[in-house]
Coordinates of C-alpha atoms in Angstrom, one line a residue:
M182 CA 103.0 103.2 104.9
T183 CA 102.4 101.1 108.1
K184 CA 103.9 97.7 107.2
I185 CA 103.9 95.8 110.5
F186 CA 100.5 94.5 111.6
N187 CA 98.3 91.3 111.8
N188 CA 94.7 92.3 111.5
P189 CA 94.4 96.0 110.7
S190 CA 91.3 96.1 112.5
E191 CA 93.1 95.1 115.8
F192 CA 96.5 97.3 115.3
A193 CA 95.6 100.0 118.0
E194 CA 94.6 97.5 120.3
E195 CA 97.8 95.3 120.0
A196 CA 100.1 98.2 119.9
L197 CA 98.6 99.5 123.2
A198 CA 99.1 96.0 124.8
G199 CA 102.7 95.9 123.4
F200 CA 103.4 99.3 124.8
C201 CA 102.0 98.3 128.4
D202 CA 104.2 95.2 128.3
V203 CA 107.5 96.8 127.3
H204 CA 106.7 99.5 130.0
S205 CA 105.2 97.4 132.8
G206 CA 107.1 99.1 135.5
L207 CA 105.6 102.6 134.8
V208 CA 102.0 101.8 133.1
R209 CA 99.3 99.3 133.4
Q210 CA 96.8 98.3 130.9
V211 CA 93.1 98.9 131.9
P212 CA 89.8 98.9 129.9
G213 CA 89.8 101.9 127.6
G214 CA 93.7 102.6 128.1
A215 CA 96.3 102.7 130.5
V216 CA 97.2 104.3 133.8
R217 CA 100.2 104.5 136.2
R218 CA 101.4 101.3 137.6
H219 CA 101.5 102.6 141.1
R220 CA 98.9 104.7 143.0
P221 CA 100.2 108.0 144.4
A222 CA 101.1 108.2 148.1
S223 CA 98.4 110.5 148.7
P224 CA 95.3 111.6 146.9
K225 CA 96.3 113.6 143.8
V226 CA 94.4 115.1 140.7
A227 CA 94.4 112.6 138.0
V228 CA 95.4 114.1 134.9
L229 CA 93.9 111.9 132.0
A230 CA 95.2 112.7 128.4
G231 CA 93.1 111.2 125.6
G232 CA 92.5 110.9 121.8
G233 CA 92.7 108.2 119.2
S234 CA 95.8 106.2 118.7
G235 CA 98.2 106.8 116.0
H236 CA 99.9 109.8 117.8
Y237 CA 102.6 108.3 119.9
P238 CA 103.9 109.3 122.1
A239 CA 100.7 110.9 122.6
F240 CA 98.9 109.7 124.6
A241 CA 99.9 106.7 126.3
G242 CA 103.5 107.5 126.2
L243 CA 103.1 110.3 128.2
I244 CA 101.9 108.5 131.4
G245 CA 104.2 109.0 134.3
T246 CA 105.4 111.2 137.0
G247 CA 105.1 114.9 136.2
L248 CA 102.9 114.3 133.3
A249 CA 99.6 112.4 133.0
D250 CA 98.0 109.8 135.4
G251 CA 96.5 107.9 132.6
A252 CA 95.5 107.9 129.1
V253 CA 92.1 107.0 127.3
V254 CA 92.9 105.5 124.0
G255 CA 90.7 105.2 121.0
N256 CA 91.2 103.4 117.7
I257 CA 93.4 105.0 115.0
F258 CA 92.2 108.5 114.4
T259 CA 89.0 108.0 116.3
S260 CA 88.0 109.4 119.9
P261 CA 87.6 106.9 122.5
S262 CA 84.2 106.1 123.5
A263 CA 82.3 107.4 126.8
Q264 CA 82.6 104.1 128.4
Q265 CA 86.3 103.9 127.7
A266 CA 86.8 107.4 129.3
Y267 CA 84.7 106.4 132.2
A268 CA 86.6 103.2 132.9
V269 CA 90.3 105.0 132.9
A270 CA 88.9 107.6 135.2
K271 CA 87.7 105.1 137.6
S272 CA 91.0 103.2 137.5
A273 CA 93.1 106.6 137.8
D274 CA 90.9 108.3 140.4
S275 CA 93.0 108.5 144.0
G276 CA 90.1 110.9 145.5
A277 CA 91.3 114.2 144.5
G278 CA 89.1 114.5 141.3
V279 CA 90.0 113.8 137.6
V280 CA 90.4 116.2 134.6
F281 CA 90.1 114.9 130.9
T282 CA 92.3 116.9 128.7
Y283 CA 92.1 116.4 124.8
G284 CA 92.2 118.1 121.5
N285 CA 89.0 120.0 120.4
Y286 CA 87.3 117.5 118.1
A287 CA 83.5 116.9 118.3
G288 CA 83.8 113.2 119.0
D289 CA 86.3 113.6 121.9
V290 CA 84.1 116.6 123.2
M291 CA 81.0 114.5 123.4
N292 CA 82.4 111.2 124.5
F293 CA 84.6 112.6 127.3
G294 CA 81.6 115.0 128.0
M295 CA 79.2 111.9 128.6
A296 CA 81.8 110.1 130.8
S297 CA 82.1 113.2 132.8
E298 CA 78.5 113.4 133.4
R299 CA 78.5 109.8 134.5
L300 CA 81.4 110.2 136.9
A301 CA 79.9 113.4 138.4
A302 CA 76.7 111.5 139.0
E303 CA 78.6 109.1 141.2
G304 CA 80.3 112.0 143.4
I305 CA 83.5 112.2 141.5
Q306 CA 84.9 115.6 140.7
V307 CA 85.6 115.8 137.1
E308 CA 86.7 118.7 134.7
N309 CA 87.4 118.9 131.0
V310 CA 90.3 121.0 129.5
L311 CA 90.3 121.2 125.5
V312 CA 93.3 122.3 123.5
T313 CA 92.8 124.7 120.8
D314 CA 96.4 125.5 119.5
D315 CA 95.9 125.1 115.7
I316 CA 95.8 128.4 114.1
A317 CA 95.0 127.3 110.8
S318 CA 91.8 125.7 111.8
A319 CA 89.9 128.8 112.7
P320 CA 90.4 132.6 112.7
P321 CA 91.4 134.3 116.1
S322 CA 87.9 135.5 116.3
E323 CA 86.8 131.8 116.5
S324 CA 89.6 130.1 118.5
D325 CA 87.1 128.1 120.5
K326 CA 86.5 126.2 117.0
R327 CA 90.1 125.6 116.7
R328 CA 91.5 122.1 116.9
G329 CA 94.2 120.6 119.2
I330 CA 97.3 119.5 117.7
A331 CA 101.1 119.4 119.0
G332 CA 100.0 122.1 121.6
D333 CA 98.5 119.1 123.4
F334 CA 101.9 118.2 124.8
T335 CA 102.5 121.9 126.5
V336 CA 99.1 121.8 128.0
F337 CA 99.4 118.1 129.1
K338 CA 102.9 119.0 130.6
I339 CA 101.8 122.1 132.8
M340 CA 98.7 120.3 133.9
G341 CA 100.8 117.2 135.1
A342 CA 103.3 119.2 136.7
A343 CA 100.7 121.2 138.8
A344 CA 99.0 118.2 139.7
E345 CA 102.1 116.4 140.7
A346 CA 103.1 119.5 142.8
G347 CA 99.6 119.1 144.6
A348 CA 97.6 121.6 143.2
D349 CA 93.8 121.1 143.5
L350 CA 91.5 120.2 140.6
A351 CA 90.4 123.8 140.2
D352 CA 93.9 125.3 140.0
V353 CA 95.1 122.4 137.6
V354 CA 92.1 123.3 135.4
R355 CA 92.8 127.0 135.5
L356 CA 96.6 126.3 134.6
G357 CA 95.7 124.0 131.8
R358 CA 93.3 126.6 130.4
K359 CA 95.6 129.3 130.8
A360 CA 98.4 127.4 129.0
N361 CA 96.3 126.6 126.2
S362 CA 95.3 130.2 125.8
L363 CA 98.9 131.2 125.3
T364 CA 99.8 128.2 122.9
R365 CA 99.9 128.4 119.2
T366 CA 100.9 125.8 116.6
I367 CA 101.2 125.9 112.8
G368 CA 102.1 122.8 110.8
S369 CA 102.8 121.4 107.3
A370 CA 102.9 118.0 105.6
F371 CA 104.8 116.8 102.7
H372 CA 103.1 113.3 102.3
G373 CA 99.9 111.7 103.8
C374 CA 99.7 108.9 106.3
T375 CA 98.4 105.5 105.6
F376 CA 96.4 103.2 107.8
P377 CA 97.5 99.7 108.6
G378 CA 96.4 97.6 105.6
A379 CA 95.5 100.5 103.5
D380 CA 97.1 100.6 100.0
T381 CA 97.0 104.4 99.6
P382 CA 97.6 107.4 101.9
L383 CA 94.8 109.4 103.4
F384 CA 95.8 112.4 101.0
T385 CA 98.5 113.0 98.4
L386 CA 100.5 116.0 97.3
Q387 CA 102.0 116.5 94.0
D388 CA 105.7 116.2 93.8
K389 CA 107.7 119.2 95.3
Q390 CA 104.4 120.5 96.9
M391 CA 103.7 121.1 100.8
G392 CA 100.4 121.2 102.6
L393 CA 100.3 124.1 105.0
G394 CA 97.9 123.9 107.9
L395 CA 97.5 120.2 108.6
G396 CA 95.8 118.4 111.4
I397 CA 97.1 115.3 113.2
H398 CA 94.5 112.9 111.6
G399 CA 95.6 112.9 108.3
E400 CA 93.6 115.7 107.2
P401 CA 95.2 117.5 104.2
G402 CA 96.5 121.1 104.6
L403 CA 94.3 124.3 104.0
F404 CA 96.2 124.9 101.0
D405 CA 99.1 123.4 98.8
T406 CA 102.2 125.4 97.8
D407 CA 105.6 124.6 96.3
L408 CA 108.0 122.9 98.8
P409 CA 110.1 125.8 100.5
S410 CA 113.6 125.5 101.6
A411 CA 114.3 125.0 105.3
K412 CA 114.6 128.6 105.6
E413 CA 111.7 129.6 103.9
L414 CA 109.6 127.1 105.8
G415 CA 111.0 128.6 109.1
Q416 CA 110.2 132.0 108.2
E417 CA 106.6 131.0 107.2
F418 CA 106.0 129.1 110.5
V419 CA 107.6 131.9 112.9
S420 CA 105.8 134.7 110.9
R421 CA 102.5 133.1 111.3
L422 CA 102.7 132.2 114.9
L423 CA 104.1 135.8 116.1
A424 CA 101.2 137.4 114.2
E425 CA 99.1 135.9 116.9
T426 CA 101.1 137.0 120.0
P427 CA 98.6 137.2 122.9
P428 CA 97.9 140.6 124.5
G429 CA 100.3 141.1 127.2
A430 CA 102.5 138.2 126.4
G431 CA 106.0 138.2 128.1
D432 CA 109.1 137.2 126.3
R433 CA 110.1 133.8 127.2
L434 CA 108.8 131.0 125.3
A435 CA 108.3 127.2 125.6
V436 CA 109.0 125.8 121.8
I437 CA 108.2 122.6 120.2
L438 CA 109.5 121.7 116.9
N439 CA 107.4 118.3 116.3
G440 CA 107.8 115.6 113.7
L441 CA 104.8 114.0 112.4
G442 CA 106.0 110.4 112.0
S443 CA 108.5 110.1 109.2
T444 CA 110.3 113.2 109.1
K445 CA 113.9 112.6 110.5
H446 CA 115.5 114.4 113.6
E447 CA 118.3 115.5 111.3
E448 CA 115.8 117.5 109.2
L449 CA 114.1 119.1 112.1
F450 CA 117.6 120.1 113.4
V451 CA 118.2 121.8 110.0
L452 CA 114.8 123.5 110.4
W453 CA 115.7 124.5 114.1
L454 CA 118.6 126.6 112.5
T455 CA 116.0 128.9 111.1
V456 CA 113.5 129.0 113.9
A457 CA 115.4 129.5 117.0
P458 CA 117.5 132.7 115.4
L459 CA 114.2 134.2 114.2
L460 CA 112.6 133.9 117.7
R461 CA 115.7 135.1 119.4
D462 CA 116.0 138.1 117.1
A463 CA 112.2 139.0 117.9
G464 CA 113.4 139.4 121.5
Y465 CA 112.3 136.0 122.9
T466 CA 114.3 133.6 125.5
L467 CA 113.7 130.0 124.4
V468 CA 113.1 127.8 127.7
M469 CA 114.0 124.4 127.1
P470 CA 112.9 123.8 123.8
E471 CA 111.9 120.5 122.4
V472 CA 112.9 119.1 119.0
G473 CA 111.8 115.7 118.2
E474 CA 108.5 113.5 118.1
L475 CA 105.8 114.3 120.7
V476 CA 102.4 114.4 118.8
T477 CA 102.7 112.3 115.6
S478 CA 100.3 111.3 112.8
L479 CA 101.4 107.5 111.8
D480 CA 103.8 107.7 109.2
M481 CA 103.0 111.3 108.0
S482 CA 105.8 113.2 106.6
G483 CA 105.7 116.7 108.1
V484 CA 106.4 119.0 110.8
S485 CA 104.7 121.5 113.1
L486 CA 106.1 124.4 115.3
T487 CA 104.4 125.3 118.6
I488 CA 105.1 128.0 120.9
T489 CA 103.8 128.9 124.4
W490 CA 104.2 132.3 125.9
L491 CA 105.3 131.4 129.5
D492 CA 105.1 133.8 132.7
E493 CA 106.3 133.3 136.2
E494 CA 103.4 130.9 137.0
L495 CA 103.8 128.5 133.9
E496 CA 107.5 128.4 133.5
P497 CA 108.3 126.4 136.5
L498 CA 105.6 124.0 135.5
W499 CA 107.0 123.6 132.0
T500 CA 110.7 123.2 133.3
A501 CA 109.6 120.6 136.2
P502 CA 110.9 117.1 136.0
A503 CA 109.0 114.2 134.4
E504 CA 109.5 110.5 133.9
T505 CA 107.2 108.6 131.4
P506 CA 108.1 106.0 128.9
A507 CA 108.4 108.4 125.9
Y508 CA 109.7 111.5 127.8
R509 CA 112.0 112.5 130.2
R510 CA 113.1 115.7 132.0
G511 CA 115.1 116.2 135.0
T512 CA 115.0 113.7 137.6
A513 CA 111.4 112.8 138.8
V514 CA 110.6 110.7 141.8
V515 CA 108.6 107.7 140.5
Q516 CA 106.2 106.3 143.0
S517 CA 105.9 102.7 144.1
G518 CA 103.3 101.1 145.9
D519 CA 100.0 99.5 145.1
A520 CA 98.5 99.3 141.6
S521 CA 96.2 102.0 140.5
G522 CA 92.6 102.5 141.1
Q523 CA 89.8 100.2 140.4
E524 CA 88.9 98.8 137.0
T525 CA 85.5 98.6 135.6
S526 CA 84.0 95.9 133.7
D527 CA 80.7 94.9 132.0
A528 CA 81.3 91.3 132.8
G529 CA 78.3 89.5 134.4
T530 CA 75.6 91.6 132.4
A531 CA 75.3 88.7 130.1
D532 CA 73.4 87.0 132.6
V533 CA 70.8 89.4 133.6
P534 CA 67.5 88.4 132.2
F535 CA 65.0 90.4 130.0
E536 CA 61.6 91.0 130.5
A537 CA 59.6 91.2 127.4
D538 CA 56.4 89.8 125.9
A539 CA 56.2 87.4 122.9
D540 CA 55.3 89.9 120.3
S541 CA 58.2 92.3 121.1
R542 CA 60.6 89.3 121.0
T543 CA 59.1 88.3 117.6
Y544 CA 59.9 91.9 116.7
A545 CA 63.3 91.8 118.2
V546 CA 64.0 89.0 115.5
Q547 CA 63.5 91.7 113.0
C548 CA 65.6 94.2 114.7
V549 CA 68.5 91.6 114.7
A550 CA 68.0 90.8 111.0
A551 CA 68.0 94.6 110.3
L552 CA 71.3 95.0 112.1
E553 CA 72.8 92.0 110.2
A554 CA 71.7 93.5 106.7
V555 CA 73.3 96.8 107.8
R556 CA 76.2 94.9 108.6
R557 CA 76.7 93.4 105.3
S558 CA 76.0 96.7 103.4
L559 CA 78.5 98.7 105.5
H560 CA 81.1 96.2 104.9
A561 CA 80.4 96.5 101.3
A562 CA 80.4 100.2 101.5
E563 CA 83.7 100.7 103.7
S564 CA 86.0 101.7 101.1
R565 CA 83.7 104.3 99.5
L566 CA 82.9 105.8 102.8
G567 CA 86.2 106.3 103.7
D568 CA 87.0 107.7 100.2
L569 CA 84.3 110.4 100.8
D570 CA 85.4 111.1 104.3
A571 CA 89.2 111.6 103.0
V572 CA 88.2 114.5 100.7
A573 CA 88.1 116.8 103.7
G574 CA 88.5 114.7 106.7
D575 CA 90.5 111.8 108.2
G576 CA 89.3 109.1 106.0
D577 CA 88.1 106.7 108.6
H578 CA 84.4 107.1 108.5
G579 CA 83.9 103.8 106.6
R580 CA 86.1 102.0 108.9
G581 CA 84.4 103.5 111.9
M582 CA 81.1 102.4 110.9
V583 CA 82.2 98.9 110.2
R584 CA 83.5 98.7 113.8
G585 CA 80.4 100.1 115.2
I586 CA 77.9 97.8 113.2
D587 CA 80.0 94.7 113.8
A588 CA 79.7 95.4 117.9
A589 CA 76.1 96.5 117.3
A590 CA 75.0 93.5 115.4
T591 CA 76.9 91.0 117.6
A592 CA 75.6 92.6 120.8
G593 CA 72.0 92.8 119.6
A594 CA 72.0 89.4 118.4
A595 CA 73.4 88.0 121.8
A596 CA 70.6 90.1 123.7
G597 CA 68.0 88.6 121.2
T598 CA 69.2 85.0 122.0
R599 CA 68.7 85.6 125.5
G600 CA 65.1 86.6 125.3
A601 CA 65.5 90.5 124.9
G602 CA 62.6 92.5 123.3
A603 CA 63.1 94.7 120.5
G604 CA 63.8 97.9 122.9
S605 CA 66.7 95.9 124.7
V606 CA 68.0 94.7 121.4
L607 CA 68.5 98.1 120.3
I608 CA 69.6 99.5 123.3
A609 CA 72.4 96.7 123.6
A610 CA 73.2 97.4 119.9
G611 CA 73.5 101.1 120.5
D612 CA 75.7 100.9 123.7
A613 CA 78.0 98.4 121.8
W614 CA 78.2 100.6 119.0
A615 CA 79.0 103.6 120.8
D616 CA 81.6 101.9 122.8
K617 CA 83.5 100.1 120.1
A618 CA 83.2 102.6 117.2
G619 CA 84.4 105.7 119.2
G620 CA 84.5 108.9 117.3
T621 CA 81.5 111.4 116.5
S622 CA 79.6 108.7 114.5
G623 CA 80.0 106.3 117.0
V624 CA 78.6 108.2 119.8
L625 CA 75.6 109.7 117.8
W626 CA 74.6 106.3 116.4
G627 CA 74.9 104.6 119.6
A628 CA 72.8 107.3 121.4
G629 CA 70.3 107.3 118.5
L630 CA 69.7 103.5 118.7
R631 CA 69.4 103.5 122.4
A632 CA 66.8 106.4 122.1
L633 CA 64.9 104.2 119.6
G634 CA 65.2 101.4 121.8
E635 CA 64.0 103.2 124.7
S636 CA 60.9 104.6 123.0
L637 CA 59.9 101.2 121.4
G638 CA 60.3 99.3 124.7
N639 CA 59.6 95.5 125.1
Q640 CA 56.1 95.2 124.9
R641 CA 54.0 94.5 121.8
I642 CA 55.1 94.8 118.1
P643 CA 55.2 98.7 117.4
G644 CA 52.5 100.1 115.3
A645 CA 53.2 102.8 112.6
E646 CA 52.8 105.7 115.0
E647 CA 54.7 104.2 117.7
L648 CA 57.6 103.5 115.0
A649 CA 57.4 107.1 113.8
A650 CA 57.7 108.3 117.5
G651 CA 60.8 105.9 117.8
M652 CA 62.5 107.6 114.9
S653 CA 61.7 111.1 116.1
A654 CA 63.3 110.2 119.5
F655 CA 66.2 108.7 117.5
A656 CA 66.6 112.0 115.6
A657 CA 66.1 114.2 118.6
R658 CA 68.7 112.6 120.5
I659 CA 71.3 112.9 117.9
T660 CA 70.6 116.5 117.4
D661 CA 70.5 117.3 121.1
L662 CA 73.8 115.7 121.5
G663 CA 75.8 116.6 118.5
K664 CA 74.3 120.3 118.0
A665 CA 74.1 120.4 114.5
G666 CA 71.3 121.3 112.3
P667 CA 70.1 121.5 108.7
G668 CA 72.6 122.9 106.2
D669 CA 75.6 122.1 108.6
K670 CA 76.6 119.2 106.1
T671 CA 76.4 116.4 108.8
M672 CA 74.2 113.2 109.1
V673 CA 71.4 115.5 110.2
D674 CA 70.9 116.7 106.6
A675 CA 69.6 113.4 105.6
L676 CA 68.3 112.3 109.1
L677 CA 65.6 115.1 109.4
P678 CA 64.2 114.8 106.1
F679 CA 63.7 111.2 106.6
T680 CA 62.1 111.5 109.9
E681 CA 59.7 114.5 108.7
A682 CA 58.8 112.4 105.8
F683 CA 58.0 109.3 107.6
T684 CA 56.1 111.0 110.5
R685 CA 54.0 112.9 107.8
L686 CA 53.2 109.8 105.6
V687 CA 52.3 107.8 108.7
Q688 CA 50.0 110.5 110.0
E689 CA 48.5 110.7 106.4
G690 CA 47.6 106.9 106.7
A691 CA 50.5 105.5 104.4
E692 CA 51.3 101.8 104.8
P693 CA 54.4 101.6 107.1
R694 CA 56.7 100.1 104.5
Q695 CA 55.7 102.4 101.9
A696 CA 56.1 105.3 104.2
W697 CA 59.6 104.2 105.1
A698 CA 60.5 103.7 101.6
S699 CA 59.4 106.9 100.6
A700 CA 61.2 108.7 103.4
A701 CA 64.3 106.7 102.8
H702 CA 64.3 107.8 99.1
D703 CA 64.1 111.5 100.6
A704 CA 66.9 110.8 102.8
V705 CA 69.1 109.2 100.0
A706 CA 68.3 112.6 97.8
A707 CA 69.2 115.0 100.8
A708 CA 72.3 113.1 101.4
E709 CA 73.3 113.6 97.6
A710 CA 72.4 117.2 98.0
T711 CA 75.1 117.8 100.7
A712 CA 77.6 117.8 98.0
A713 CA 76.6 121.7 97.5
L714 CA 77.0 122.5 101.1
R715 CA 80.1 123.6 103.0
P716 CA 80.6 121.9 106.5
L717 CA 79.9 124.0 109.4
K718 CA 80.6 121.2 112.0
G719 CA 83.1 118.3 112.3
R720 CA 86.5 117.7 111.2
A721 CA 85.9 118.7 107.4
R722 CA 84.9 122.2 108.5
P723 CA 88.4 123.9 108.3
L724 CA 88.5 122.4 104.9
A725 CA 85.1 123.5 103.5
E726 CA 86.5 124.5 100.1
K727 CA 87.7 121.0 99.6
S728 CA 84.5 119.4 100.7
L729 CA 82.3 121.1 98.1
G730 CA 81.2 118.6 95.2
T731 CA 81.5 115.6 97.5
P732 CA 78.4 114.4 99.7
D733 CA 78.9 114.4 103.3
P734 CA 79.8 110.7 104.3
G735 CA 77.8 110.6 107.6
A736 CA 74.6 111.7 105.8
T737 CA 75.6 109.0 103.0
S738 CA 75.9 106.2 105.2
L739 CA 72.8 107.0 107.4
A740 CA 70.7 107.3 104.0
M741 CA 72.2 103.8 103.1
I742 CA 71.4 102.3 106.6
F743 CA 68.0 103.6 106.7
T744 CA 67.2 102.2 103.1
V745 CA 68.5 98.9 104.3
M746 CA 66.7 98.7 107.6
G747 CA 63.3 99.6 106.3
P748 CA 62.1 96.3 105.2
F749 CA 62.8 94.9 108.5
L750 CA 61.7 97.8 111.1
A751 CA 58.9 99.0 109.2
D752 CA 57.4 95.5 108.8
S753 CA 54.1 95.6 110.7
G754 CA 54.3 92.1 112.0
Q755 CA 55.5 89.6 109.4
S756 CA 59.0 88.3 109.9
G757 CA 61.2 89.9 107.3
S758 CA 64.4 88.3 108.2
S759 CA 64.6 86.2 105.1
Q760 CA 62.6 88.0 102.6
S761 CA 64.0 91.7 102.0
P762 CA 62.8 93.6 99.0
I763 CA 66.3 95.7 99.1
T764 CA 67.8 95.7 95.7
S765 CA 71.3 96.3 94.8
N766 CA 70.2 99.5 92.9
Q767 CA 69.0 101.0 96.0
T768 CA 72.0 100.4 98.0
A769 CA 74.1 101.6 95.1
R770 CA 72.0 104.9 94.7
A771 CA 72.5 105.6 98.6
L772 CA 76.3 105.4 98.0
S773 CA 76.3 107.3 94.6

């Protein structure tokens, strides 16, 4: 259990600040993460690793010569926002382009992708390299769906060394993707990790049991088995990895035996005594193996084994010098000079005036009240949503939704105070939600609220048909961005029934509040029905069997939010900020 903290919600932020202070000679904190303290002597490709906090030394601990130029750092087990990724890239860019590299998780893919689009629009060369090394998360025929775990380090190291040697952006990307295609990892857990402030771990195992096939976000293994001896565990790992030997692979390996947070080095050394002989007996030469902690999972008790098949192109990059706060190899030349790049900030936007008519400002008051009502409901539901997510995910959905709505409600209220219309209030709320929540749900809710705000605009109180069009825009933005469809066991399974019902009822002439309430009822029922579905998207997908019988947390939270928002957004003009017909039974049913 993580015991040293102040406010659990500020743990990641404070940890990053402390890290940057300790290592101020090598790194510098910037909005969204950290970058190297000094700029390169000449333009070079900026390799930017990224992901959620809780994995130290990944990701910030790997900033330095021969490895990363910067790290985009999200909250615990939560992908960074697009704004964070953009800000770090702007700070690290030295004129030769940037490449984001990260594990293959939906939230990371969406947020880094959106940041890349923004950078490209400004003329900055930008690429993305995804890591997909976890053999337990999808079969070989679907390797593009695999998640990234400890193989992150191998890919980061090879890309960082290539960039340090002067390779151009295209070559750094090519080498990173090549390294990823030749990297395989298998892991196991003996005990789950625990968030700061939480009383229980994200998952538990029976005594003398082991979970095989874990992720690095507290996801439980694919299946549990009796705790093996070190020799049996080593044999299990090696046999599974060698069964996936890439065609034409060579006989020289980069090997990482990685502790996941609370597994002691002595235990790893004992396991190494089985792993190394098995690999050598299979005809392999082990090139500068690493045994220790490189990609962790808070205080999880567990271990993973990663192997990368090297060739004459990759081996020199694997063995090249590196100098970072958490990892050193050989003697690397550390740059000295001016501080890195340019920082980005949203400072000053608070004074930009809004243009809106009086009616839209009146409706904006109802939007602010809706956000505040959602804030109260999500705070009350945080633990329940986290429990739903922990069944087959990482257990952070409730916490992430609370972070998002806190930021959204604050930003929406601030915009309203400055005279914003309804559209601008919702856009401000959406942008704040996406930036502060991170993760898949953060970017989707942020994008959805922005789409709703853009549709409603800042002129007049929307009529029923305009509100229906706005909710259709909300749904379209989320489905376009998330690529999920009905039956995938995501928030879309509650979103589409709501949107379809609300639009149909409005077209039939129903009063807006009645139409919304009926559609919200359909959303709650649809969310409950996801218990019978197997997840086809997101982090729960590899653990589909464990998810059966439990409703999707994203669909559940969406149904609850729509239930709460209706009396405010569907009000045709009367202020509903103080009189809401929401009942405790409605909210409870949305969470049942």
